[in-house]
Coordinates of C-alpha atoms in Angstrom, one line a residue:
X1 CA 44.2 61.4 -9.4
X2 CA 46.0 60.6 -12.7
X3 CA 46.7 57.3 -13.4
X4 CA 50.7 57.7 -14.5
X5 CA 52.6 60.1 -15.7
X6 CA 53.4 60.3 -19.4
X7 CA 56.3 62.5 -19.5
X8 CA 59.5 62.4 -16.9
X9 CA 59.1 66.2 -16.5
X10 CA 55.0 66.4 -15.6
X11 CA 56.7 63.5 -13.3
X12 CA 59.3 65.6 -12.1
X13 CA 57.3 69.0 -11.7
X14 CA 54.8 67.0 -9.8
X15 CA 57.3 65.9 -7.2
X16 CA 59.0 69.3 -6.9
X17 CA 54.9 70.5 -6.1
X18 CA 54.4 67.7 -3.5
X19 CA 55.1 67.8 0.2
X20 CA 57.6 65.3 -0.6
X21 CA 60.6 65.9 1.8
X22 CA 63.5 65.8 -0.9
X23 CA 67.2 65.9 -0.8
X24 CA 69.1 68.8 -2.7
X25 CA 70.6 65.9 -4.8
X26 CA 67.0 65.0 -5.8
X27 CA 65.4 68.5 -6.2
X28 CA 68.9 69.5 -8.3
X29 CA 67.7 66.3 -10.1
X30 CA 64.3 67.1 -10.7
X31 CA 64.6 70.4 -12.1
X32 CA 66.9 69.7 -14.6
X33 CA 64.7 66.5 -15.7
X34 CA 61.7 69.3 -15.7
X35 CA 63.6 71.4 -18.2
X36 CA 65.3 69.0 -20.1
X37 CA 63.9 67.0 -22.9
X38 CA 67.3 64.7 -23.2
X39 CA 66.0 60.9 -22.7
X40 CA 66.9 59.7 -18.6
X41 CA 69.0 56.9 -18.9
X42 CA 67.7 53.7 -16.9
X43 CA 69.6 54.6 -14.1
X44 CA 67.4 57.6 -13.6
X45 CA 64.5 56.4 -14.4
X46 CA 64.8 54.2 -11.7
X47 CA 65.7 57.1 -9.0
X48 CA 62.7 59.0 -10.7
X49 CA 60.1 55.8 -10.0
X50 CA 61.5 55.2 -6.5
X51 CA 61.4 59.1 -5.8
X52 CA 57.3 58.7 -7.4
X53 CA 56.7 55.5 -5.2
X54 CA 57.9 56.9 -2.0
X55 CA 56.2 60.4 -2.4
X56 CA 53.0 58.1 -3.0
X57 CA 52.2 59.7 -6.2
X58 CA 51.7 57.5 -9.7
X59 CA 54.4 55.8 -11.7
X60 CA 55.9 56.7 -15.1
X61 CA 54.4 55.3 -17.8
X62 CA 56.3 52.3 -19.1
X63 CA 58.1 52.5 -15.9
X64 CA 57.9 48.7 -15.8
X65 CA 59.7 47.8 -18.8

């Protein structure tokens, strides 16, 4: 298994690919962040590594900062 994702959309896809039960809030949010190569804003980011954390897969890089 990969170590951390480098890119919010591999991220994103990912999740969308896992047996991750999501929300249509977070799948609406996951596609667009898969297709859009706009920056997320720290807010999403955030929503993005809790959505990674609880679906058990690895972290964004620099998710930390």
């Amino acid at each position: 298994m990969r170590e951390s994702f480098a890119l919010p959309s591999d991220a994103a896809l990912a999740l969308l690919n896992s047996d991750a039960t999501l929300t249509r809030k977070a799948g609406s949010f996951l596609g667009q962040t898969a297709v859009d190569p706009a920056p997320l804003t720290a807010a999403q980011s955030k929503w993005l590594a809790g959505l990674l954390e609880h679906a058990g897969l690895p972290p964004l890089e620099g998710g930390d900062e």
